[in-house]
Amino acid sequence: QRPELFGAVVCWVPVIDMLRYHKFTVGRYWIPEYGNAQENPEHFKFMYAYSPLHNVREGVDYPPTLIMTADTDDRVVPGHALKFAATLQEKYAGPKPILLRVESKAGHG
């Protein structure tokens, strides 16, 4: 909500797309905890409001950000980190780095 208050951010194997997380690997088992935005309009409303991927905005002063994932993570697919890095890099035109690190031949942790 207030990224300008942070000196830096490190996201380690993050769940970022809260509207589609359940479509990947074991994400469907998290529905009782997070909800299902595609089947429940009330869930969609609150999940959209806090989904990091869907709340990246142009004109915001984002802190330096390092997003880390692993290429064979079967719990949190690398797509979350890849989409988040791409979205931040697309919408943030400031001087602070938005970095992505993909660990090769590694899993969730």
mmCIF file with all atom_site columns, N, CA and C in Angstrom, residues 51-88:
data_model
loop_
_atom_site.group_PDB
_atom_site.id
_atom_site.type_symbol
_atom_site.label_atom_id
_atom_site.label_alt_id
_atom_site.label_comp_id
_atom_site.label_asym_id
_atom_site.label_entity_id
_atom_site.label_seq_id
_atom_site.pdbx_PDB_ins_code
_atom_site.Cartn_x
_atom_site.Cartn_y
_atom_site.Cartn_z
_atom_site.occupancy
_atom_site.B_iso_or_equiv
_atom_site.pdbx_formal_charge
_atom_site.auth_seq_id
_atom_site.auth_comp_id
_atom_site.auth_asym_id
_atom_site.auth_atom_id
_atom_site.pdbx_PDB_model_num
ATOM 1   N N  . SER A 1 51 ? -3.967 -8.423  -4.334  1.00 0.00 ? 51 SER A N  1
ATOM 2   C CA . SER A 1 51 ? -3.098 -9.169  -5.237  1.00 0.00 ? 51 SER A CA 1
ATOM 3   C C  . SER A 1 51 ? -1.932 -8.289  -5.689  1.00 0.00 ? 51 SER A C  1
ATOM 4   N N  . PRO A 1 52 ? -0.696 -8.627  -5.315  1.00 0.00 ? 52 PRO A N  1
ATOM 5   C CA . PRO A 1 52 ? 0.435  -7.782  -5.697  1.00 0.00 ? 52 PRO A CA 1
ATOM 6   C C  . PRO A 1 52 ? 0.531  -7.541  -7.203  1.00 0.00 ? 52 PRO A C  1
ATOM 7   N N  . LEU A 1 53 ? 0.295  -8.569  -7.995  1.00 0.00 ? 53 LEU A N  1
ATOM 8   C CA . LEU A 1 53 ? 0.394  -8.415  -9.447  1.00 0.00 ? 53 LEU A CA 1
ATOM 9   C C  . LEU A 1 53 ? -0.595 -7.391  -9.976  1.00 0.00 ? 53 LEU A C  1
ATOM 10  N N  . HIS A 1 54 ? -1.776 -7.362  -9.424  1.00 0.00 ? 54 HIS A N  1
ATOM 11  C CA . HIS A 1 54 ? -2.833 -6.499  -9.939  1.00 0.00 ? 54 HIS A CA 1
ATOM 12  C C  . HIS A 1 54 ? -2.848 -5.112  -9.310  1.00 0.00 ? 54 HIS A C  1
ATOM 13  N N  . ASN A 1 55 ? -1.889 -4.834  -8.450  1.00 0.00 ? 55 ASN A N  1
ATOM 14  C CA . ASN A 1 55 ? -1.833 -3.528  -7.808  1.00 0.00 ? 55 ASN A CA 1
ATOM 15  C C  . ASN A 1 55 ? -0.563 -2.753  -8.125  1.00 0.00 ? 55 ASN A C  1
ATOM 16  N N  . VAL A 1 56 ? 0.189  -3.193  -9.113  1.00 0.00 ? 56 VAL A N  1
ATOM 17  C CA . VAL A 1 56 ? 1.340  -2.424  -9.580  1.00 0.00 ? 56 VAL A CA 1
ATOM 18  C C  . VAL A 1 56 ? 0.800  -1.259  -10.396 1.00 0.00 ? 56 VAL A C  1
ATOM 19  N N  . ARG A 1 57 ? 1.240  -0.056  -10.069 1.00 0.00 ? 57 ARG A N  1
ATOM 20  C CA . ARG A 1 57 ? 0.726  1.157   -10.720 1.00 0.00 ? 57 ARG A CA 1
ATOM 21  C C  . ARG A 1 57 ? 1.859  1.982   -11.319 1.00 0.00 ? 57 ARG A C  1
ATOM 22  N N  . GLU A 1 58 ? 1.571  2.638   -12.406 1.00 0.00 ? 58 GLU A N  1
ATOM 23  C CA . GLU A 1 58 ? 2.525  3.584   -12.981 1.00 0.00 ? 58 GLU A CA 1
ATOM 24  C C  . GLU A 1 58 ? 2.600  4.807   -12.078 1.00 0.00 ? 58 GLU A C  1
ATOM 25  N N  . GLY A 1 59 ? 3.758  5.456   -12.069 1.00 0.00 ? 59 GLY A N  1
ATOM 26  C CA . GLY A 1 59 ? 3.916  6.684   -11.303 1.00 0.00 ? 59 GLY A CA 1
ATOM 27  C C  . GLY A 1 59 ? 4.194  6.487   -9.825  1.00 0.00 ? 59 GLY A C  1
ATOM 28  N N  . VAL A 1 60 ? 4.363  5.245   -9.387  1.00 0.00 ? 60 VAL A N  1
ATOM 29  C CA . VAL A 1 60 ? 4.656  4.957   -7.981  1.00 0.00 ? 60 VAL A CA 1
ATOM 30  C C  . VAL A 1 60 ? 6.168  4.819   -7.824  1.00 0.00 ? 60 VAL A C  1
ATOM 31  N N  . ASP A 1 61 ? 6.702  5.356   -6.729  1.00 0.00 ? 61 ASP A N  1
ATOM 32  C CA . ASP A 1 61 ? 8.134  5.266   -6.452  1.00 0.00 ? 61 ASP A CA 1
ATOM 33  C C  . ASP A 1 61 ? 8.431  3.952   -5.729  1.00 0.00 ? 61 ASP A C  1
ATOM 34  N N  . TYR A 1 62 ? 8.638  2.894   -6.501  1.00 0.00 ? 62 TYR A N  1
ATOM 35  C CA . TYR A 1 62 ? 8.901  1.586   -5.914  1.00 0.00 ? 62 TYR A CA 1
ATOM 36  C C  . TYR A 1 62 ? 10.336 1.509   -5.405  1.00 0.00 ? 62 TYR A C  1
ATOM 37  N N  . PRO A 1 63 ? 10.557 0.780   -4.309  1.00 0.00 ? 63 PRO A N  1
ATOM 38  C CA . PRO A 1 63 ? 11.916 0.613   -3.796  1.00 0.00 ? 63 PRO A CA 1
ATOM 39  C C  . PRO A 1 63 ? 12.702 -0.363  -4.672  1.00 0.00 ? 63 PRO A C  1
ATOM 40  N N  . PRO A 1 64 ? 14.030 -0.405  -4.510  1.00 0.00 ? 64 PRO A N  1
ATOM 41  C CA . PRO A 1 64 ? 14.793 -1.442  -5.195  1.00 0.00 ? 64 PRO A CA 1
ATOM 42  C C  . PRO A 1 64 ? 14.199 -2.799  -4.814  1.00 0.00 ? 64 PRO A C  1
ATOM 43  N N  . THR A 1 65 ? 14.015 -3.653  -5.809  1.00 0.00 ? 65 THR A N  1
ATOM 44  C CA . THR A 1 65 ? 13.307 -4.912  -5.572  1.00 0.00 ? 65 THR A CA 1
ATOM 45  C C  . THR A 1 65 ? 14.070 -6.086  -6.170  1.00 0.00 ? 65 THR A C  1
ATOM 46  N N  . LEU A 1 66 ? 14.248 -7.121  -5.370  1.00 0.00 ? 66 LEU A N  1
ATOM 47  C CA . LEU A 1 66 ? 14.838 -8.376  -5.824  1.00 0.00 ? 66 LEU A CA 1
ATOM 48  C C  . LEU A 1 66 ? 13.767 -9.454  -5.693  1.00 0.00 ? 66 LEU A C  1
ATOM 49  N N  . ILE A 1 67 ? 13.451 -10.088 -6.809  1.00 0.00 ? 67 ILE A N  1
ATOM 50  C CA . ILE A 1 67 ? 12.448 -11.150 -6.845  1.00 0.00 ? 67 ILE A CA 1
ATOM 51  C C  . ILE A 1 67 ? 13.187 -12.446 -7.165  1.00 0.00 ? 67 ILE A C  1
ATOM 52  N N  . MET A 1 68 ? 13.027 -13.451 -6.295  1.00 0.00 ? 68 MET A N  1
ATOM 53  C CA . MET A 1 68 ? 13.764 -14.704 -6.468  1.00 0.00 ? 68 MET A CA 1
ATOM 54  C C  . MET A 1 68 ? 12.799 -15.875 -6.632  1.00 0.00 ? 68 MET A C  1
ATOM 55  N N  . THR A 1 69 ? 13.163 -16.768 -7.535  1.00 0.00 ? 69 THR A N  1
ATOM 56  C CA . THR A 1 69 ? 12.366 -17.970 -7.767  1.00 0.00 ? 69 THR A CA 1
ATOM 57  C C  . THR A 1 69 ? 13.304 -19.108 -8.143  1.00 0.00 ? 69 THR A C  1
ATOM 58  N N  . ALA A 1 70 ? 12.746 -20.280 -8.327  1.00 0.00 ? 70 ALA A N  1
ATOM 59  C CA . ALA A 1 70 ? 13.519 -21.449 -8.741  1.00 0.00 ? 70 ALA A CA 1
ATOM 60  C C  . ALA A 1 70 ? 12.828 -22.084 -9.939  1.00 0.00 ? 70 ALA A C  1
ATOM 61  N N  . ASP A 1 71 ? 13.612 -22.510 -10.898 1.00 0.00 ? 71 ASP A N  1
ATOM 62  C CA . ASP A 1 71 ? 13.031 -22.977 -12.160 1.00 0.00 ? 71 ASP A CA 1
ATOM 63  C C  . ASP A 1 71 ? 12.222 -24.265 -12.051 1.00 0.00 ? 71 ASP A C  1
ATOM 64  N N  . THR A 1 72 ? 12.417 -25.049 -11.000 1.00 0.00 ? 72 THR A N  1
ATOM 65  C CA . THR A 1 72 ? 11.633 -26.281 -10.859 1.00 0.00 ? 72 THR A CA 1
ATOM 66  C C  . THR A 1 72 ? 10.784 -26.284 -9.587  1.00 0.00 ? 72 THR A C  1
ATOM 67  N N  . ASP A 1 73 ? 10.421 -25.112 -9.109  1.00 0.00 ? 73 ASP A N  1
ATOM 68  C CA . ASP A 1 73 ? 9.561  -25.016 -7.922  1.00 0.00 ? 73 ASP A CA 1
ATOM 69  C C  . ASP A 1 73 ? 8.186  -25.564 -8.274  1.00 0.00 ? 73 ASP A C  1
ATOM 70  N N  . ASP A 1 74 ? 7.750  -26.607 -7.573  1.00 0.00 ? 74 ASP A N  1
ATOM 71  C CA . ASP A 1 74 ? 6.442  -27.190 -7.863  1.00 0.00 ? 74 ASP A CA 1
ATOM 72  C C  . ASP A 1 74 ? 5.375  -26.746 -6.860  1.00 0.00 ? 74 ASP A C  1
ATOM 73  N N  . ARG A 1 75 ? 5.722  -25.874 -5.949  1.00 0.00 ? 75 ARG A N  1
ATOM 74  C CA . ARG A 1 75 ? 4.728  -25.312 -5.023  1.00 0.00 ? 75 ARG A CA 1
ATOM 75  C C  . ARG A 1 75 ? 4.271  -23.939 -5.492  1.00 0.00 ? 75 ARG A C  1
ATOM 76  N N  . VAL A 1 76 ? 5.236  -23.050 -5.662  1.00 0.00 ? 76 VAL A N  1
ATOM 77  C CA . VAL A 1 76 ? 4.925  -21.714 -6.182  1.00 0.00 ? 76 VAL A CA 1
ATOM 78  C C  . VAL A 1 76 ? 5.639  -21.612 -7.526  1.00 0.00 ? 76 VAL A C  1
ATOM 79  N N  . VAL A 1 77 ? 4.893  -21.770 -8.592  1.00 0.00 ? 77 VAL A N  1
ATOM 80  C CA . VAL A 1 77 ? 5.509  -21.805 -9.920  1.00 0.00 ? 77 VAL A CA 1
ATOM 81  C C  . VAL A 1 77 ? 6.265  -20.510 -10.206 1.00 0.00 ? 77 VAL A C  1
ATOM 82  N N  . PRO A 1 78 ? 7.366  -20.600 -10.950 1.00 0.00 ? 78 PRO A N  1
ATOM 83  C CA . PRO A 1 78 ? 8.154  -19.420 -11.268 1.00 0.00 ? 78 PRO A CA 1
ATOM 84  C C  . PRO A 1 78 ? 7.363  -18.328 -11.987 1.00 0.00 ? 78 PRO A C  1
ATOM 85  N N  . GLY A 1 79 ? 6.258  -18.701 -12.617 1.00 0.00 ? 79 GLY A N  1
ATOM 86  C CA . GLY A 1 79 ? 5.445  -17.715 -13.331 1.00 0.00 ? 79 GLY A CA 1
ATOM 87  C C  . GLY A 1 79 ? 5.023  -16.541 -12.467 1.00 0.00 ? 79 GLY A C  1
ATOM 88  N N  . HIS A 1 80 ? 4.795  -16.782 -11.183 1.00 0.00 ? 80 HIS A N  1
ATOM 89  C CA . HIS A 1 80 ? 4.431  -15.679 -10.289 1.00 0.00 ? 80 HIS A CA 1
ATOM 90  C C  . HIS A 1 80 ? 5.540  -14.626 -10.269 1.00 0.00 ? 80 HIS A C  1
ATOM 91  N N  . ALA A 1 81 ? 6.760  -15.064 -10.024 1.00 0.00 ? 81 ALA A N  1
ATOM 92  C CA . ALA A 1 81 ? 7.890  -14.146 -9.953  1.00 0.00 ? 81 ALA A CA 1
ATOM 93  C C  . ALA A 1 81 ? 8.169  -13.497 -11.308 1.00 0.00 ? 81 ALA A C  1
ATOM 94  N N  . LEU A 1 82 ? 8.085  -14.291 -12.369 1.00 0.00 ? 82 LEU A N  1
ATOM 95  C CA . LEU A 1 82 ? 8.364  -13.764 -13.709 1.00 0.00 ? 82 LEU A CA 1
ATOM 96  C C  . LEU A 1 82 ? 7.356  -12.686 -14.099 1.00 0.00 ? 82 LEU A C  1
ATOM 97  N N  . LYS A 1 83 ? 6.079  -12.933 -13.852 1.00 0.00 ? 83 LYS A N  1
ATOM 98  C CA . LYS A 1 83 ? 5.045  -11.939 -14.188 1.00 0.00 ? 83 LYS A CA 1
ATOM 99  C C  . LYS A 1 83 ? 5.189  -10.678 -13.340 1.00 0.00 ? 83 LYS A C  1
ATOM 100 N N  . PHE A 1 84 ? 5.537  -10.849 -12.071 1.00 0.00 ? 84 PHE A N  1
ATOM 101 C CA . PHE A 1 84 ? 5.689  -9.692  -11.190 1.00 0.00 ? 84 PHE A CA 1
ATOM 102 C C  . PHE A 1 84 ? 6.868  -8.829  -11.631 1.00 0.00 ? 84 PHE A C  1
ATOM 103 N N  . ALA A 1 85 ? 7.998  -9.456  -11.921 1.00 0.00 ? 85 ALA A N  1
ATOM 104 C CA . ALA A 1 85 ? 9.170  -8.710  -12.386 1.00 0.00 ? 85 ALA A CA 1
ATOM 105 C C  . ALA A 1 85 ? 8.859  -7.975  -13.685 1.00 0.00 ? 85 ALA A C  1
ATOM 106 N N  . ALA A 1 86 ? 8.220  -8.650  -14.618 1.00 0.00 ? 86 ALA A N  1
ATOM 107 C CA . ALA A 1 86 ? 7.882  -8.020  -15.900 1.00 0.00 ? 86 ALA A CA 1
ATOM 108 C C  . ALA A 1 86 ? 6.921  -6.852  -15.713 1.00 0.00 ? 86 ALA A C  1
ATOM 109 N N  . THR A 1 87 ? 5.937  -7.013  -14.845 1.00 0.00 ? 87 THR A N  1
ATOM 110 C CA . THR A 1 87 ? 4.953  -5.949  -14.618 1.00 0.00 ? 87 THR A CA 1
ATOM 111 C C  . THR A 1 87 ? 5.604  -4.750  -13.947 1.00 0.00 ? 87 THR A C  1
ATOM 112 N N  . LEU A 1 88 ? 6.442  -4.992  -12.935 1.00 0.00 ? 88 LEU A N  1
ATOM 113 C CA . LEU A 1 88 ? 7.146  -3.882  -12.285 1.00 0.00 ? 88 LEU A CA 1
ATOM 114 C C  . LEU A 1 88 ? 8.068  -3.172  -13.270 1.00 0.00 ? 88 LEU A C  1
#
